[in-house]
mmCIF file of C-alpha atoms in Angstrom:
data_model
loop_
_atom_site.group_PDB
_atom_site.id
_atom_site.type_symbol
_atom_site.label_atom_id
_atom_site.label_comp_id
_atom_site.label_asym_id
_atom_site.label_seq_id
_atom_site.Cartn_x
_atom_site.Cartn_y
_atom_site.Cartn_z
ATOM 1 C CA UNK V 1 25.130 -20.894 30.645
ATOM 2 C CA UNK V 2 21.629 -21.444 29.288
ATOM 3 C CA UNK V 3 20.747 -19.240 26.350
ATOM 4 C CA UNK V 4 17.031 -19.263 25.715
ATOM 5 C CA UNK V 5 14.558 -16.815 24.205
ATOM 6 C CA UNK V 6 14.872 -13.291 25.529
ATOM 7 C CA UNK V 7 12.316 -10.494 25.440
ATOM 8 C CA UNK V 8 15.253 -8.216 24.656
ATOM 9 C CA UNK V 9 15.713 -9.889 21.269
ATOM 10 C CA UNK V 10 12.771 -7.855 20.009
ATOM 11 C CA UNK V 11 14.580 -4.560 20.524
ATOM 12 C CA UNK V 12 17.681 -5.807 18.701
ATOM 13 C CA UNK V 13 15.540 -6.884 15.748
ATOM 14 C CA UNK V 14 13.777 -3.513 15.658
ATOM 15 C CA UNK V 15 17.186 -1.837 15.378
ATOM 16 C CA UNK V 16 18.055 -4.093 12.432
ATOM 17 C CA UNK V 17 14.664 -3.355 10.901
ATOM 18 C CA UNK V 18 15.217 0.390 11.270
ATOM 19 C CA UNK V 19 18.386 0.135 9.190
ATOM 20 C CA UNK V 20 16.334 -1.310 6.319
ATOM 21 C CA UNK V 21 13.794 1.495 6.740
ATOM 22 C CA UNK V 22 16.545 4.077 6.302
ATOM 23 C CA UNK V 23 17.732 2.325 3.133
ATOM 24 C CA UNK V 24 14.191 2.291 1.732
ATOM 25 C CA UNK V 25 13.808 6.015 2.350
ATOM 26 C CA UNK V 26 17.193 6.724 0.772
ATOM 27 C CA UNK V 27 16.885 4.477 -2.297
ATOM 28 C CA UNK V 28 13.161 4.691 -3.103
ATOM 29 C CA UNK V 29 11.840 7.904 -1.565
ATOM 30 C CA UNK V 30 14.725 10.342 -1.880
ATOM 31 C CA UNK V 31 14.762 13.178 -4.460
ATOM 32 C CA UNK V 32 16.968 11.155 -6.791
ATOM 33 C CA UNK V 33 14.633 8.142 -6.779
ATOM 34 C CA UNK V 34 12.187 7.583 -9.611
ATOM 35 C CA UNK V 35 14.469 8.927 -12.325
ATOM 36 C CA UNK V 36 15.452 5.577 -13.812
ATOM 37 C CA UNK V 37 13.051 2.640 -13.932
ATOM 38 C CA UNK V 38 15.746 -0.008 -14.317
ATOM 39 C CA UNK V 39 17.621 1.338 -11.294
ATOM 40 C CA UNK V 40 14.424 1.569 -9.250
ATOM 41 C CA UNK V 41 13.490 -2.019 -10.092
ATOM 42 C CA UNK V 42 16.945 -3.191 -9.001
ATOM 43 C CA UNK V 43 16.764 -1.240 -5.723
ATOM 44 C CA UNK V 44 13.300 -2.618 -5.038
ATOM 45 C CA UNK V 45 14.512 -6.178 -5.542
ATOM 46 C CA UNK V 46 17.537 -5.679 -3.289
ATOM 47 C CA UNK V 47 15.565 -3.994 -0.510
ATOM 48 C CA UNK V 48 12.821 -6.599 -0.640
ATOM 49 C CA UNK V 49 15.433 -9.345 -0.362
ATOM 50 C CA UNK V 50 16.990 -7.664 2.684
ATOM 51 C CA UNK V 51 13.588 -7.378 4.342
ATOM 52 C CA UNK V 52 12.739 -11.024 3.680
ATOM 53 C CA UNK V 53 16.140 -12.125 4.980
ATOM 54 C CA UNK V 54 15.543 -10.039 8.107
ATOM 55 C CA UNK V 55 12.264 -11.871 8.683
ATOM 56 C CA UNK V 56 13.826 -15.282 8.123
ATOM 57 C CA UNK V 57 16.672 -14.522 10.529
ATOM 58 C CA UNK V 58 14.350 -13.649 13.416
ATOM 59 C CA UNK V 59 14.569 -15.848 16.520
ATOM 60 C CA UNK V 60 11.991 -18.640 16.451
ATOM 61 C CA UNK V 61 9.930 -16.995 19.180
ATOM 62 C CA UNK V 62 9.588 -13.832 17.046
ATOM 63 C CA UNK V 63 8.814 -15.489 13.701
ATOM 64 C CA UNK V 64 5.314 -14.160 13.063
ATOM 65 C CA UNK V 65 5.010 -16.268 9.895
ATOM 66 C CA UNK V 66 5.401 -19.567 11.776
ATOM 67 C CA UNK V 67 3.048 -21.447 14.074
ATOM 68 C CA UNK V 68 3.175 -20.990 17.830
ATOM 69 C CA UNK V 69 0.701 -23.550 19.130
ATOM 70 C CA UNK V 70 0.475 -23.750 22.922
ATOM 71 C CA UNK V 71 2.778 -20.761 23.345
ATOM 72 C CA UNK V 72 1.404 -19.063 26.441
ATOM 73 C CA UNK V 73 3.742 -16.075 26.471
ATOM 74 C CA UNK V 74 1.697 -12.931 25.931
ATOM 75 C CA UNK V 75 4.880 -10.861 25.663
ATOM 76 C CA UNK V 76 6.220 -12.851 22.717
ATOM 77 C CA UNK V 77 2.786 -12.883 21.090
ATOM 78 C CA UNK V 78 2.593 -9.099 21.281
ATOM 79 C CA UNK V 79 6.134 -8.713 19.997
ATOM 80 C CA UNK V 80 5.321 -10.951 17.029
ATOM 81 C CA UNK V 81 2.255 -8.851 16.241
ATOM 82 C CA UNK V 82 4.331 -5.674 16.359
ATOM 83 C CA UNK V 83 6.993 -7.082 14.049
ATOM 84 C CA UNK V 84 4.356 -8.437 11.674
ATOM 85 C CA UNK V 85 2.629 -5.124 11.115
ATOM 86 C CA UNK V 86 6.000 -3.381 10.724
ATOM 87 C CA UNK V 87 7.087 -5.955 8.146
ATOM 88 C CA UNK V 88 3.938 -5.859 6.015
ATOM 89 C CA UNK V 89 3.804 -2.066 6.201
ATOM 90 C CA UNK V 90 7.383 -1.639 5.008
ATOM 91 C CA UNK V 91 7.049 -4.265 2.279
ATOM 92 C CA UNK V 92 3.962 -2.473 0.964
ATOM 93 C CA UNK V 93 5.919 0.803 0.954
ATOM 94 C CA UNK V 94 8.822 -0.809 -0.906
ATOM 95 C CA UNK V 95 6.501 -1.858 -3.730
ATOM 96 C CA UNK V 96 4.033 1.042 -3.627
ATOM 97 C CA UNK V 97 5.804 3.108 -6.326
ATOM 98 C CA UNK V 98 4.537 0.513 -8.824
ATOM 99 C CA UNK V 99 0.873 0.718 -7.894
ATOM 100 C CA UNK V 100 -0.907 1.941 -11.044
ATOM 101 C CA UNK V 101 2.556 2.846 -12.362
ATOM 102 C CA UNK V 102 1.563 3.878 -15.928
ATOM 103 C CA UNK V 103 -0.960 6.385 -14.595
ATOM 104 C CA UNK V 104 1.339 7.829 -11.957
ATOM 105 C CA UNK V 105 4.187 8.232 -14.433
ATOM 106 C CA UNK V 106 1.939 9.555 -17.217
ATOM 107 C CA UNK V 107 3.666 7.416 -19.850
ATOM 108 C CA UNK V 108 3.844 8.772 -23.364
ATOM 109 C CA UNK V 109 5.068 7.253 -26.620
ATOM 110 C CA UNK V 110 8.689 8.226 -25.918
ATOM 111 C CA UNK V 111 8.871 6.665 -22.482
ATOM 112 C CA UNK V 112 7.108 3.550 -23.758
ATOM 113 C CA UNK V 113 10.357 2.577 -25.462
ATOM 114 C CA UNK V 114 12.109 2.241 -22.105
ATOM 115 C CA UNK V 115 9.055 0.541 -20.635
ATOM 116 C CA UNK V 116 9.974 -2.837 -22.142
ATOM 117 C CA UNK V 117 7.953 -6.012 -21.817
ATOM 118 C CA UNK V 118 10.292 -7.536 -19.182
ATOM 119 C CA UNK V 119 10.090 -4.314 -17.169
ATOM 120 C CA UNK V 120 6.310 -4.275 -17.421
ATOM 121 C CA UNK V 121 6.114 -7.868 -16.174
ATOM 122 C CA UNK V 122 8.258 -6.932 -13.172
ATOM 123 C CA UNK V 123 6.275 -3.754 -12.483
ATOM 124 C CA UNK V 124 3.058 -5.758 -12.625
ATOM 125 C CA UNK V 125 4.457 -8.313 -10.176
ATOM 126 C CA UNK V 126 5.621 -5.598 -7.781
ATOM 127 C CA UNK V 127 2.201 -3.964 -7.949
ATOM 128 C CA UNK V 128 0.627 -7.248 -6.866
ATOM 129 C CA UNK V 129 3.103 -7.565 -3.997
ATOM 130 C CA UNK V 130 2.122 -4.076 -2.823
ATOM 131 C CA UNK V 131 -1.565 -4.985 -2.801
ATOM 132 C CA UNK V 132 -0.921 -8.359 -1.169
ATOM 133 C CA UNK V 133 1.075 -6.771 1.657
ATOM 134 C CA UNK V 134 -1.619 -4.158 2.237
ATOM 135 C CA UNK V 135 -4.130 -6.998 2.502
ATOM 136 C CA UNK V 136 -1.860 -8.852 4.939
ATOM 137 C CA UNK V 137 -1.793 -5.733 7.106
ATOM 138 C CA UNK V 138 -5.585 -5.705 7.187
ATOM 139 C CA UNK V 139 -5.795 -9.449 7.792
ATOM 140 C CA UNK V 140 -3.736 -9.147 10.942
ATOM 141 C CA UNK V 141 -6.825 -7.491 12.399
ATOM 142 C CA UNK V 142 -9.424 -10.020 11.256
ATOM 143 C CA UNK V 143 -9.602 -11.720 14.645
ATOM 144 C CA UNK V 144 -9.691 -8.568 16.752
ATOM 145 C CA UNK V 145 -12.914 -8.610 18.759
ATOM 146 C CA UNK V 146 -12.626 -5.376 20.735
ATOM 147 C CA UNK V 147 -10.600 -2.205 21.087
ATOM 148 C CA UNK V 148 -8.835 -3.633 24.132
ATOM 149 C CA UNK V 149 -7.388 -6.496 22.071
ATOM 150 C CA UNK V 150 -6.248 -4.021 19.434
ATOM 151 C CA UNK V 151 -4.410 -1.837 21.939
ATOM 152 C CA UNK V 152 -2.862 -4.743 23.836
ATOM 153 C CA UNK V 153 -1.690 -6.857 20.892
ATOM 154 C CA UNK V 154 -0.496 -4.215 18.433
ATOM 155 C CA UNK V 155 1.668 -1.080 18.563
ATOM 156 C CA UNK V 156 -1.255 1.317 18.855
ATOM 157 C CA UNK V 157 1.066 4.330 18.430
ATOM 158 C CA UNK V 158 1.882 3.096 14.915
ATOM 159 C CA UNK V 159 -1.466 1.643 13.900
ATOM 160 C CA UNK V 160 -2.906 4.784 12.317
ATOM 161 C CA UNK V 161 0.023 5.396 9.966
ATOM 162 C CA UNK V 162 0.259 1.702 9.033
ATOM 163 C CA UNK V 163 -3.462 1.347 8.396
ATOM 164 C CA UNK V 164 -3.865 4.605 6.495
ATOM 165 C CA UNK V 165 -1.116 3.390 4.169
ATOM 166 C CA UNK V 166 -2.687 -0.057 3.743
ATOM 167 C CA UNK V 167 -6.211 1.334 3.514
ATOM 168 C CA UNK V 168 -5.350 3.905 0.852
ATOM 169 C CA UNK V 169 -3.592 1.231 -1.231
ATOM 170 C CA UNK V 170 -6.611 -1.047 -0.921
ATOM 171 C CA UNK V 171 -9.127 1.652 -1.845
ATOM 172 C CA UNK V 172 -7.126 2.738 -4.885
ATOM 173 C CA UNK V 173 -6.466 -0.820 -6.072
ATOM 174 C CA UNK V 174 -10.083 -1.921 -5.574
ATOM 175 C CA UNK V 175 -11.270 0.910 -7.810
ATOM 176 C CA UNK V 176 -8.636 0.407 -10.491
ATOM 177 C CA UNK V 177 -8.891 -3.387 -10.513
ATOM 178 C CA UNK V 178 -12.357 -2.950 -11.992
ATOM 179 C CA UNK V 179 -11.052 -0.523 -14.610
ATOM 180 C CA UNK V 180 -7.923 -2.306 -15.783
ATOM 181 C CA UNK V 181 -9.243 -5.720 -16.744
ATOM 182 C CA UNK V 182 -6.701 -8.470 -16.093
ATOM 183 C CA UNK V 183 -3.982 -6.068 -14.951
ATOM 184 C CA UNK V 184 -4.619 -7.181 -11.360
ATOM 185 C CA UNK V 185 -5.282 -10.816 -12.170
ATOM 186 C CA UNK V 186 -5.523 -12.910 -9.029
ATOM 187 C CA UNK V 187 -7.183 -10.234 -6.897
ATOM 188 C CA UNK V 188 -10.893 -9.759 -6.526
ATOM 189 C CA UNK V 189 -12.158 -6.225 -6.103
ATOM 190 C CA UNK V 190 -14.721 -7.293 -3.498
ATOM 191 C CA UNK V 191 -12.074 -8.950 -1.329
ATOM 192 C CA UNK V 192 -9.806 -5.925 -1.559
ATOM 193 C CA UNK V 193 -12.707 -3.621 -0.706
ATOM 194 C CA UNK V 194 -13.585 -5.791 2.286
ATOM 195 C CA UNK V 195 -10.033 -5.519 3.607
ATOM 196 C CA UNK V 196 -10.233 -1.748 3.155
ATOM 197 C CA UNK V 197 -13.421 -1.823 5.232
ATOM 198 C CA UNK V 198 -11.510 -3.677 7.949
ATOM 199 C CA UNK V 199 -9.100 -0.752 8.181
ATOM 200 C CA UNK V 200 -12.041 1.630 8.302
ATOM 201 C CA UNK V 201 -13.705 -0.312 11.125
ATOM 202 C CA UNK V 202 -10.502 -0.214 13.150
ATOM 203 C CA UNK V 203 -10.337 3.554 12.719
ATOM 204 C CA UNK V 204 -13.953 3.716 13.856
ATOM 205 C CA UNK V 205 -13.146 1.737 17.003
ATOM 206 C CA UNK V 206 -10.073 3.814 17.817
ATOM 207 C CA UNK V 207 -11.831 7.108 17.067
ATOM 208 C CA UNK V 208 -13.672 6.971 20.393
ATOM 209 C CA UNK V 209 -10.503 7.975 22.228
ATOM 210 C CA UNK V 210 -8.254 9.160 19.411
ATOM 211 C CA UNK V 211 -8.563 12.360 17.411
ATOM 212 C CA UNK V 212 -5.987 11.019 14.956
ATOM 213 C CA UNK V 213 -8.117 7.938 14.324
ATOM 214 C CA UNK V 214 -11.184 10.135 13.729
ATOM 215 C CA UNK V 215 -9.267 12.188 11.166
ATOM 216 C CA UNK V 216 -7.983 9.005 9.506
ATOM 217 C CA UNK V 217 -11.512 7.568 9.402
ATOM 218 C CA UNK V 218 -12.928 10.704 7.792
ATOM 219 C CA UNK V 219 -10.128 10.833 5.226
ATOM 220 C CA UNK V 220 -10.589 7.173 4.318
ATOM 221 C CA UNK V 221 -14.322 7.651 3.904
ATOM 222 C CA UNK V 222 -13.696 10.706 1.724
ATOM 223 C CA UNK V 223 -11.164 8.836 -0.404
ATOM 224 C CA UNK V 224 -13.561 5.945 -0.842
ATOM 225 C CA UNK V 225 -16.349 8.297 -1.950
ATOM 226 C CA UNK V 226 -14.034 10.078 -4.397
ATOM 227 C CA UNK V 227 -12.913 6.747 -5.801
ATOM 228 C CA UNK V 228 -16.447 5.551 -6.382
ATOM 229 C CA UNK V 229 -17.373 8.805 -8.091
ATOM 230 C CA UNK V 230 -14.273 8.594 -10.282
ATOM 231 C CA UNK V 231 -15.041 4.988 -11.216
ATOM 232 C CA UNK V 232 -18.664 5.731 -12.049
ATOM 233 C CA UNK V 233 -17.660 8.716 -14.188
ATOM 234 C CA UNK V 234 -15.031 6.664 -16.012
ATOM 235 C CA UNK V 235 -17.321 3.704 -16.669
ATOM 236 C CA UNK V 236 -20.045 6.001 -17.951
ATOM 237 C CA UNK V 237 -17.811 7.796 -20.445
ATOM 238 C CA UNK V 238 -15.446 5.071 -21.672
ATOM 239 C CA UNK V 239 -15.676 1.348 -22.472
ATOM 240 C CA UNK V 240 -14.292 -0.985 -19.782
ATOM 241 C CA UNK V 241 -10.580 -1.629 -20.069
ATOM 242 C CA UNK V 242 -11.298 -5.340 -19.994
ATOM 243 C CA UNK V 243 -12.683 -5.017 -23.521
ATOM 244 C CA UNK V 244 -9.326 -3.793 -24.819
ATOM 245 C CA UNK V 245 -6.428 -6.040 -25.881
ATOM 246 C CA UNK V 246 -4.144 -6.948 -22.984
ATOM 247 C CA UNK V 247 -1.136 -5.267 -24.576
ATOM 248 C CA UNK V 248 -3.116 -2.045 -24.888
ATOM 249 C CA UNK V 249 -4.762 -2.105 -21.481
ATOM 250 C CA UNK V 250 -1.720 -1.274 -19.383
ATOM 251 C CA UNK V 251 -0.881 1.990 -21.073
ATOM 252 C CA UNK V 252 -4.205 3.335 -22.325
ATOM 253 C CA UNK V 253 -4.775 5.021 -18.991
ATOM 254 C CA UNK V 254 -2.484 7.837 -20.053
ATOM 255 C CA UNK V 255 -5.177 9.208 -22.349
ATOM 256 C CA UNK V 256 -8.231 11.245 -21.451
ATOM 257 C CA UNK V 257 -10.194 10.352 -18.371
ATOM 258 C CA UNK V 258 -13.218 12.102 -16.944
ATOM 259 C CA UNK V 259 -12.817 14.330 -13.953
ATOM 260 C CA UNK V 260 -15.439 14.530 -11.265
ATOM 261 C CA UNK V 261 -17.025 17.630 -12.731
ATOM 262 C CA UNK V 262 -17.994 15.669 -15.832
ATOM 263 C CA UNK V 263 -15.376 17.220 -18.114
ATOM 264 C CA UNK V 264 -12.752 15.133 -19.892
ATOM 265 C CA UNK V 265 -9.227 15.700 -18.646
ATOM 266 C CA UNK V 266 -5.829 14.418 -19.628
ATOM 267 C CA UNK V 267 -3.827 12.502 -17.066
ATOM 268 C CA UNK V 268 -1.109 15.094 -17.592
ATOM 269 C CA UNK V 269 -3.474 17.692 -16.136
ATOM 270 C CA UNK V 270 -3.163 16.048 -12.733
ATOM 271 C CA UNK V 271 -0.191 16.833 -10.521
ATOM 272 C CA UNK V 272 1.142 13.304 -10.189
ATOM 273 C CA UNK V 273 4.407 13.167 -8.281
ATOM 274 C CA UNK V 274 7.461 10.985 -8.512
ATOM 275 C CA UNK V 275 7.939 8.128 -6.025
ATOM 276 C CA UNK V 276 10.424 10.262 -4.081
ATOM 277 C CA UNK V 277 7.544 12.527 -3.076
ATOM 278 C CA UNK V 278 5.221 9.687 -2.143
ATOM 279 C CA UNK V 279 4.184 9.532 1.492
ATOM 280 C CA UNK V 280 4.880 7.330 4.449
ATOM 281 C CA UNK V 281 2.534 8.995 6.916
ATOM 282 C CA UNK V 282 -1.124 9.890 7.324
ATOM 283 C CA UNK V 283 -1.935 13.168 5.616
ATOM 284 C CA UNK V 284 0.520 12.687 2.768
ATOM 285 C CA UNK V 285 -0.911 9.227 2.104
ATOM 286 C CA UNK V 286 -4.299 10.738 1.429
ATOM 287 C CA UNK V 287 -2.838 13.446 -0.808
ATOM 288 C CA UNK V 288 -1.031 10.706 -2.707
ATOM 289 C CA UNK V 289 -4.143 8.574 -3.026
ATOM 290 C CA UNK V 290 -6.500 11.316 -4.125
ATOM 291 C CA UNK V 291 -4.304 12.099 -7.121
ATOM 292 C CA UNK V 292 -5.604 8.988 -8.809
ATOM 293 C CA UNK V 293 -9.098 10.371 -8.931
ATOM 294 C CA UNK V 294 -8.410 14.035 -9.623
ATOM 295 C CA UNK V 295 -10.736 14.638 -6.718
ATOM 296 C CA UNK V 296 -9.434 17.976 -5.532
ATOM 297 C CA UNK V 297 -12.095 20.255 -6.968
ATOM 298 C CA UNK V 298 -12.461 23.925 -6.167
ATOM 299 C CA UNK V 299 -15.345 24.566 -3.830
ATOM 300 C CA UNK V 300 -15.462 21.034 -2.426
#
């Protein structure tokens, strides 16, 4: 009996993918996560390996990372697009706890002891993976020419949550890449900002017929504005981090930073949460992102 590609393979692979999602939620976003850096780094490595192995084990027709020249099957093309955005979204979530890690964890002199040089190198690498995967999510949409293509080629029912996650990562990282010198070496702030704009343009296109997309667009625009105000306030009150020694740059962010009302504030004044409380969906993603800028001001 001939065994060729089957459109049903997609559903089997989604089931396998869902098992990895449950492991990510349990090991990285549960209440007990974020209590031990060494354990978190190990779990991140193991989960990332499982996700990569899942991708590599996909049937050839579903491998979104390989070429498919002259493939005329629209069904397989759409299935590849769906799996691609799921993959990049989950990989960004796996590594997101390490985005701006010193600031989120409010490191002090005592915790610095556990934050060894090898750990810092790994955290820095994972941070870059997070940003890279968010950019890959945005780049999937670079060739979209109209809303019809977007709806037909991608899982529109998941696009808002995936893009709000990628967009918030890109906005935050584009702001902080200008503040942290070589901490995000290899990424240009303009390129990251442009990818964030791609997410924003997609929300704009979907907002015509989607209230959720309109809300996501407004939140992204608000986050971007808050980020720019935070950056301007920081640059006006403190010397650029690039001027500081590399060994000092990574952890100096735990000191005093200006809030948006012009008053100096300690990072400890902000209600940063542990990775277990970090979001996977729309509204929580914005609450997570806005913490970086201390943008929740009374009366705003």
